[in-house]
Tab-separated table of C-alpha atoms in Angstrom:
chain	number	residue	atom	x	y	z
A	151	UNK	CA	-22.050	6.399	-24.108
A	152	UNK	CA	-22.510	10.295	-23.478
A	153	UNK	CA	-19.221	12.105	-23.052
A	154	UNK	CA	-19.661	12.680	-19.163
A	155	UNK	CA	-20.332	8.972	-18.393
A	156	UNK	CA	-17.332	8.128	-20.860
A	157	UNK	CA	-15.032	10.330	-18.514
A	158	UNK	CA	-16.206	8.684	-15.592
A	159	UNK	CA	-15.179	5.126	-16.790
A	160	UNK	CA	-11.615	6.254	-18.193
A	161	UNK	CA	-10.822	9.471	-15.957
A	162	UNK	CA	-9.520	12.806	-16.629
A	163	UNK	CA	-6.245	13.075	-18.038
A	164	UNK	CA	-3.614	16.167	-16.742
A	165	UNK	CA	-4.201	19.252	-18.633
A	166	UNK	CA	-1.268	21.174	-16.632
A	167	UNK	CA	2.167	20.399	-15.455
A	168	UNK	CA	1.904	20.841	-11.757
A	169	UNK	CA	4.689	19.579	-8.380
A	170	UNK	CA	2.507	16.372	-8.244
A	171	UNK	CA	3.368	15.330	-11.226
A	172	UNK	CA	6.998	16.262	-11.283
A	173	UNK	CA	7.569	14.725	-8.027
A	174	UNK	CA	6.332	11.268	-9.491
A	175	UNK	CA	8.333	11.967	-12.091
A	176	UNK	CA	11.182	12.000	-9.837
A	177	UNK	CA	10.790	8.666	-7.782
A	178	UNK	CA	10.627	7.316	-11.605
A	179	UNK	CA	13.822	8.821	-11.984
A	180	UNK	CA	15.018	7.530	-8.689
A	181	UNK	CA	14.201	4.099	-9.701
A	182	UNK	CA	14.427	3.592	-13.797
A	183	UNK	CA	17.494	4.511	-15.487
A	184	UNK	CA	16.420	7.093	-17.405
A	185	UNK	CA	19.623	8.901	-19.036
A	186	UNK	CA	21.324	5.913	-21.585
A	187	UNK	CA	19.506	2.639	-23.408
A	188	UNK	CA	21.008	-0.779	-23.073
A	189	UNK	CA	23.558	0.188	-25.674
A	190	UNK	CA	24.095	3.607	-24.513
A	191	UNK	CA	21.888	5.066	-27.621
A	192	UNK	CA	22.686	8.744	-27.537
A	193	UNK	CA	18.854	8.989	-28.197
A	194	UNK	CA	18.285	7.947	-25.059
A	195	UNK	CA	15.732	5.129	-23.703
A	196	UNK	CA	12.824	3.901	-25.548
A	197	UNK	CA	9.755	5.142	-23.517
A	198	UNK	CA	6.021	4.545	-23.493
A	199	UNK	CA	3.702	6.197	-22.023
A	200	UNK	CA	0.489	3.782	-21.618
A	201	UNK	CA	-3.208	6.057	-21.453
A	202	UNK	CA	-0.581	8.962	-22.334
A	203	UNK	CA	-3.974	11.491	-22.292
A	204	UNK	CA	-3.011	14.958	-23.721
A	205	UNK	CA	0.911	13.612	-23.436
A	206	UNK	CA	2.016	15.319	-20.220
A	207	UNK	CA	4.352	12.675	-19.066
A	208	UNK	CA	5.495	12.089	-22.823
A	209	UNK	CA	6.846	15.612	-22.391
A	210	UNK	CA	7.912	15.329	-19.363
A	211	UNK	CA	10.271	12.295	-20.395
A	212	UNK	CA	11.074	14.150	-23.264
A	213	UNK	CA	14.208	15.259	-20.959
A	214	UNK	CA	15.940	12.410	-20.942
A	215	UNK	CA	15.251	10.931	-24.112
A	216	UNK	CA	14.049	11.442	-28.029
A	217	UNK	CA	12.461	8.427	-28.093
A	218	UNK	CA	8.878	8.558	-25.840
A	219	UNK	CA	5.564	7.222	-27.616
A	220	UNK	CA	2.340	7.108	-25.662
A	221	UNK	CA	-0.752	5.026	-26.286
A	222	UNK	CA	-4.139	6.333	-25.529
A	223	UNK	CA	-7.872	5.271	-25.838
A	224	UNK	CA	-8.965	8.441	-26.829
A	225	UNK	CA	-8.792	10.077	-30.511
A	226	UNK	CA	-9.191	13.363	-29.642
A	227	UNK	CA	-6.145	13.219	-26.664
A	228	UNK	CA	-4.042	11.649	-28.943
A	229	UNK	CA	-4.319	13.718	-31.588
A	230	UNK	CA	-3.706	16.585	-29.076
A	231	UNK	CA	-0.583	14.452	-27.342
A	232	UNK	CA	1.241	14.015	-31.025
A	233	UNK	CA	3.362	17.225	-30.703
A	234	UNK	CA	4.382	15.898	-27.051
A	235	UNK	CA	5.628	12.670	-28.194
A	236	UNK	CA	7.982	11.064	-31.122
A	237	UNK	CA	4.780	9.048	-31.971
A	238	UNK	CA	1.381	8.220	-30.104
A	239	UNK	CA	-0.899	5.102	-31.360
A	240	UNK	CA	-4.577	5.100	-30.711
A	241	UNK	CA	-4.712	1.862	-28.628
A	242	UNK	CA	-6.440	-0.031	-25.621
A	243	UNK	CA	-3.456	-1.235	-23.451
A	244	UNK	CA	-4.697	-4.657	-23.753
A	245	UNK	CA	-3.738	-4.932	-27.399
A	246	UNK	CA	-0.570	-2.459	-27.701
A	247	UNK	CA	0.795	-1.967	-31.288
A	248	UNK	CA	4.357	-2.763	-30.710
A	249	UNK	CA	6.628	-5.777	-31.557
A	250	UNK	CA	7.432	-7.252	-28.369
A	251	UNK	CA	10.699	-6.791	-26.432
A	252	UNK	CA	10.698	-2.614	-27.805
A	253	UNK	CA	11.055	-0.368	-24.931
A	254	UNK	CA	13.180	0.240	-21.683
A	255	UNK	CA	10.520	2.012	-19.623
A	256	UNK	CA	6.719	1.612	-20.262
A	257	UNK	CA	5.034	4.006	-17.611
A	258	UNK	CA	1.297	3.932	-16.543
A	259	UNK	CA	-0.177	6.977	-14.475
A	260	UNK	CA	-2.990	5.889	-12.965
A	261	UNK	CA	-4.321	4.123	-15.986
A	262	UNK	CA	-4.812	0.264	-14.810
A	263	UNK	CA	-7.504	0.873	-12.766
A	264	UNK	CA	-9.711	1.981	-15.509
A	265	UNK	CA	-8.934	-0.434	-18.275
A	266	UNK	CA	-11.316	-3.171	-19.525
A	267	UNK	CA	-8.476	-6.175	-18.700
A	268	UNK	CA	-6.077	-5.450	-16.032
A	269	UNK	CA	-3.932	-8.844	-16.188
A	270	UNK	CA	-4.230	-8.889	-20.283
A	271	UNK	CA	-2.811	-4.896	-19.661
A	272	UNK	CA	-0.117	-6.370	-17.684
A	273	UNK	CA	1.014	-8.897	-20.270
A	274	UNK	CA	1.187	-6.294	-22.882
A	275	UNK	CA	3.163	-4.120	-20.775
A	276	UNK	CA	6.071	-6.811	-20.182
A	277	UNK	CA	5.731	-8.364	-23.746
A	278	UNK	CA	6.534	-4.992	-25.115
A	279	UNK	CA	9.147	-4.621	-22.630
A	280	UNK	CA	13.040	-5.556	-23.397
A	281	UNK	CA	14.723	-8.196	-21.307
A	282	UNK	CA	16.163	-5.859	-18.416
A	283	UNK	CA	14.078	-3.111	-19.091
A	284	UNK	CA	11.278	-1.697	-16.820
A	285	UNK	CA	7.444	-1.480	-16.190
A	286	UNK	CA	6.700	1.570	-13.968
A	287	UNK	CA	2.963	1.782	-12.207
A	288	UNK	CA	0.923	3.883	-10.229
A	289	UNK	CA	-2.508	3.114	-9.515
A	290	UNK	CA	-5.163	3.680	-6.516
A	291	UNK	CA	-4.272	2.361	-3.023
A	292	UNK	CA	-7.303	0.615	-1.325
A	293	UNK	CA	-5.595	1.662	1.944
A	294	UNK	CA	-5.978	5.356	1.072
A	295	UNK	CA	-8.912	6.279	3.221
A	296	UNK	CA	-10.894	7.736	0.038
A	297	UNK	CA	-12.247	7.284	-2.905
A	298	UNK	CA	-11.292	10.009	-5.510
A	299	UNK	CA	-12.861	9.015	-8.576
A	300	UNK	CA	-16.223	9.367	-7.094
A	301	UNK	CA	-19.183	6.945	-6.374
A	302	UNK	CA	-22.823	6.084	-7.618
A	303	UNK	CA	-25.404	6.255	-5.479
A	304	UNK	CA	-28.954	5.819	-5.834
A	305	UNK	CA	-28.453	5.444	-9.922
A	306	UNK	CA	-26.753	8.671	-9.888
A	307	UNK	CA	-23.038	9.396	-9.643
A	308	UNK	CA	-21.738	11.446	-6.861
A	309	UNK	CA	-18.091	13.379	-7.992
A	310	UNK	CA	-15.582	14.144	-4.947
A	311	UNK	CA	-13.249	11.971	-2.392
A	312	UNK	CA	-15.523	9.641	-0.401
A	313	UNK	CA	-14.524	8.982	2.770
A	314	UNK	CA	-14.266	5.129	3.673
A	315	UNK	CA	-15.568	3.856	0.672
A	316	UNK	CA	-12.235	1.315	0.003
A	317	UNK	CA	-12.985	-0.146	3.736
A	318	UNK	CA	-16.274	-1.829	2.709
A	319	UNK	CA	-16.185	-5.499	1.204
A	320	UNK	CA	-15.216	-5.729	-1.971
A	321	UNK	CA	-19.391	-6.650	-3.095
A	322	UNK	CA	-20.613	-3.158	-1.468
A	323	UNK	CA	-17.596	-1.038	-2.568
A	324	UNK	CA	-17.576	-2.288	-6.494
A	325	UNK	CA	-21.528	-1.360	-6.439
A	326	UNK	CA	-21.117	1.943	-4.985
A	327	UNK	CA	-17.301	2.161	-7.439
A	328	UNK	CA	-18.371	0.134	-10.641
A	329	UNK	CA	-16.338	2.295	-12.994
A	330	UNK	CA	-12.639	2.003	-11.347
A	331	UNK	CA	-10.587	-0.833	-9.567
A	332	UNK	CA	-8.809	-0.136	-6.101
A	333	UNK	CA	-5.852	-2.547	-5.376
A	334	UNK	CA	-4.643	-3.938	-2.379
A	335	UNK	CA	-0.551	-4.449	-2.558
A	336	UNK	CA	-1.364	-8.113	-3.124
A	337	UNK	CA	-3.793	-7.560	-5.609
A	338	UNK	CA	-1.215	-5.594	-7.561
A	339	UNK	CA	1.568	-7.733	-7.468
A	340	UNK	CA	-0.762	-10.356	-8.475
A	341	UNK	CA	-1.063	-8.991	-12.164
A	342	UNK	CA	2.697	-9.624	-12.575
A	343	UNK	CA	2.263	-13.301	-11.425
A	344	UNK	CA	3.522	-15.932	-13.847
A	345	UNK	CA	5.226	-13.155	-15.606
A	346	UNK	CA	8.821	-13.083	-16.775
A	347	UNK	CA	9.645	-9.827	-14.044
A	348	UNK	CA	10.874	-9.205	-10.560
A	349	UNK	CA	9.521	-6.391	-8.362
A	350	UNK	CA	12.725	-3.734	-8.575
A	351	UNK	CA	10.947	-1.069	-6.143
A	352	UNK	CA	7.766	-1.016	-4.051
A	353	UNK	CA	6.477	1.902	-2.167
A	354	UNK	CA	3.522	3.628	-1.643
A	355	UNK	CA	2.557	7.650	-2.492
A	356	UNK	CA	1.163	10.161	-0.677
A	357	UNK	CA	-0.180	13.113	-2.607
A	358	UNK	CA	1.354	16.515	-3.537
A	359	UNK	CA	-2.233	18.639	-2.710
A	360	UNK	CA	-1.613	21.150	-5.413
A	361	UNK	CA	-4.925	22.269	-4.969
A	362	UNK	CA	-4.132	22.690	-1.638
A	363	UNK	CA	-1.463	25.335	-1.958
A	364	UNK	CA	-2.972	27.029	-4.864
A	365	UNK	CA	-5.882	27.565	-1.994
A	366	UNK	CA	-3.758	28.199	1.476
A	367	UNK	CA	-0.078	29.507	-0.117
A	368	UNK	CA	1.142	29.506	3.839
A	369	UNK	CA	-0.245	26.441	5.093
A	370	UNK	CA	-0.282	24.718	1.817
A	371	UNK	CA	3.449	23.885	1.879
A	372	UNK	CA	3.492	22.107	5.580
A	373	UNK	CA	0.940	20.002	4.100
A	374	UNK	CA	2.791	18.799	1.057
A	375	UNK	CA	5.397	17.901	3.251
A	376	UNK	CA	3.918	16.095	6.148
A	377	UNK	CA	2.575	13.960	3.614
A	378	UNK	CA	5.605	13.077	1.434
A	379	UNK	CA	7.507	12.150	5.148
A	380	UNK	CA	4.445	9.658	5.888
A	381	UNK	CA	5.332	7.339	2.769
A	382	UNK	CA	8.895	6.488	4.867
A	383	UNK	CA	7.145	6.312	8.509
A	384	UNK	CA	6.220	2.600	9.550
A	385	UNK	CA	3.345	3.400	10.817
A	386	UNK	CA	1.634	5.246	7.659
A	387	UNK	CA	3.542	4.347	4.546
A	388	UNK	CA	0.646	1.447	3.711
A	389	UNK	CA	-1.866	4.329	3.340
A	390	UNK	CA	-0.692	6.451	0.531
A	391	UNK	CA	-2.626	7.401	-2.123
A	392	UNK	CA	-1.196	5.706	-4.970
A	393	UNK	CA	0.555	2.545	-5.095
A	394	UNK	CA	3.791	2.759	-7.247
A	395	UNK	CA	5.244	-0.166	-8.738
A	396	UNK	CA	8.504	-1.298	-10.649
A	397	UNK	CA	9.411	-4.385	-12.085
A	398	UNK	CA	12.093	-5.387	-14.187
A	399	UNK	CA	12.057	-8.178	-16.850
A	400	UNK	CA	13.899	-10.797	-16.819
């Protein structure tokens, strides 16, 4: 597979720090006790990062603890995440290489949706998961009225948000969307079914539109926060942009 078809099927990881990501990094926060592990462990919690790319997040979670590891498909991102982490493993997140019951938080960015096995993903996340620690996920909302990773059409892939594309049936929008999975709230849950977990926090995100501000500095700002007020109005907090998931084990 040629390197640009191999970044359509997995995605593009972050390659800066921008509000976006700190402000999901902040309803983890809200969510996940982040500061002390189950035995107060002044190293803080055990943390992995799952598709870690170029180890952003690891970083980012390097605030509240000395003990974040990330996972990730890629050789060349993990070799670049390594100074971002206290270890990163080349692995798919179907078959993670970690004794089970290991870590208080494993985290997933928008990484389920691209992943050969979705349900087998979900398995490894809880069986490497410690009995009362968390599984935190964010992945694409089929309510969002977009499609950001792009589409094929006519043999040829099209990059950009397409408008409308999650609306169609599920035969018509996974032809014109082979390479990534949308999920319905339903659909998500469903990959924790059978599974030794209950749902701790459900909500949906609405994007930060960094791009956005970097473009309109003035108008920018009203944007970003019109949208975060949608996720808490009745009428629009189905529609975000990313679900965002956490359950606990049992």
């Amino acid at each position: 597979m040629v390197d640009r078809e191999r970044a359509i099927q997995l995605g593009h990881p972050s390659y800066v720090w921008r509000a976006g990501q700190e402000r999901r990094l902040d309803l983890v926060r809200r969510h996940v006790p982040l500061f002390l592990g189950p035995a107060g462990d002044p190293a803080g919690p055990k943390i992995l990062d799952i598709g870690c790319g170029l180890g952003m997040y690891t970083q980012a979670f390097g605030r509240y603890s000395g003990q974040v590891y990330g996972a990730e498909l890629e050789h060349e991102r993990a070799v670049q995440a390594r100074h971002r982490a206290t270890g990163v493993a080349q692995a798919v997140g179907e078959h993670l290489p970690f004794k089970s019951d290991t870590f208080d938080l494993v985290f997933n960015n928008e990484v389920i949706e691209h992943v050969a096995d979705d349900r087998q993903t979900a398995r490894e996340m809880v069986r490497v998961t410690r009995a009362g620690g968390y599984v935190a996920t964010f992945c694409p909302n089929r309510l969002w009225p977009f499609e950001t990773h792009g589409i094929y059409w006519r043999g040829r892939y099209s990059f950009g948000n397409k408008p409308l594309v999650n609306y169609l049936p599920a035969p018509l929008r996974n032809r014109l969307a082979p390479h990534v999975r949308v999920y319905s709230r339903r659909a998500l849950l469903a990959l924790f079914h059978d599974l030794p977990v209950r749902v701790a926090h459900y909500q949906t995100a609405y994007p930060g539109f960094d791009n956005v501000i970097a473009r309109f500095p003035r108008a920018g700002p009203l944007v970003r926060w019109i949208s975060y007020r949608l996720e808490g109005w009745p009428l629009f907090k189905r529609f975000g942009l990313s679900h965002f998931l956490v359950i606990q084990k049992r």
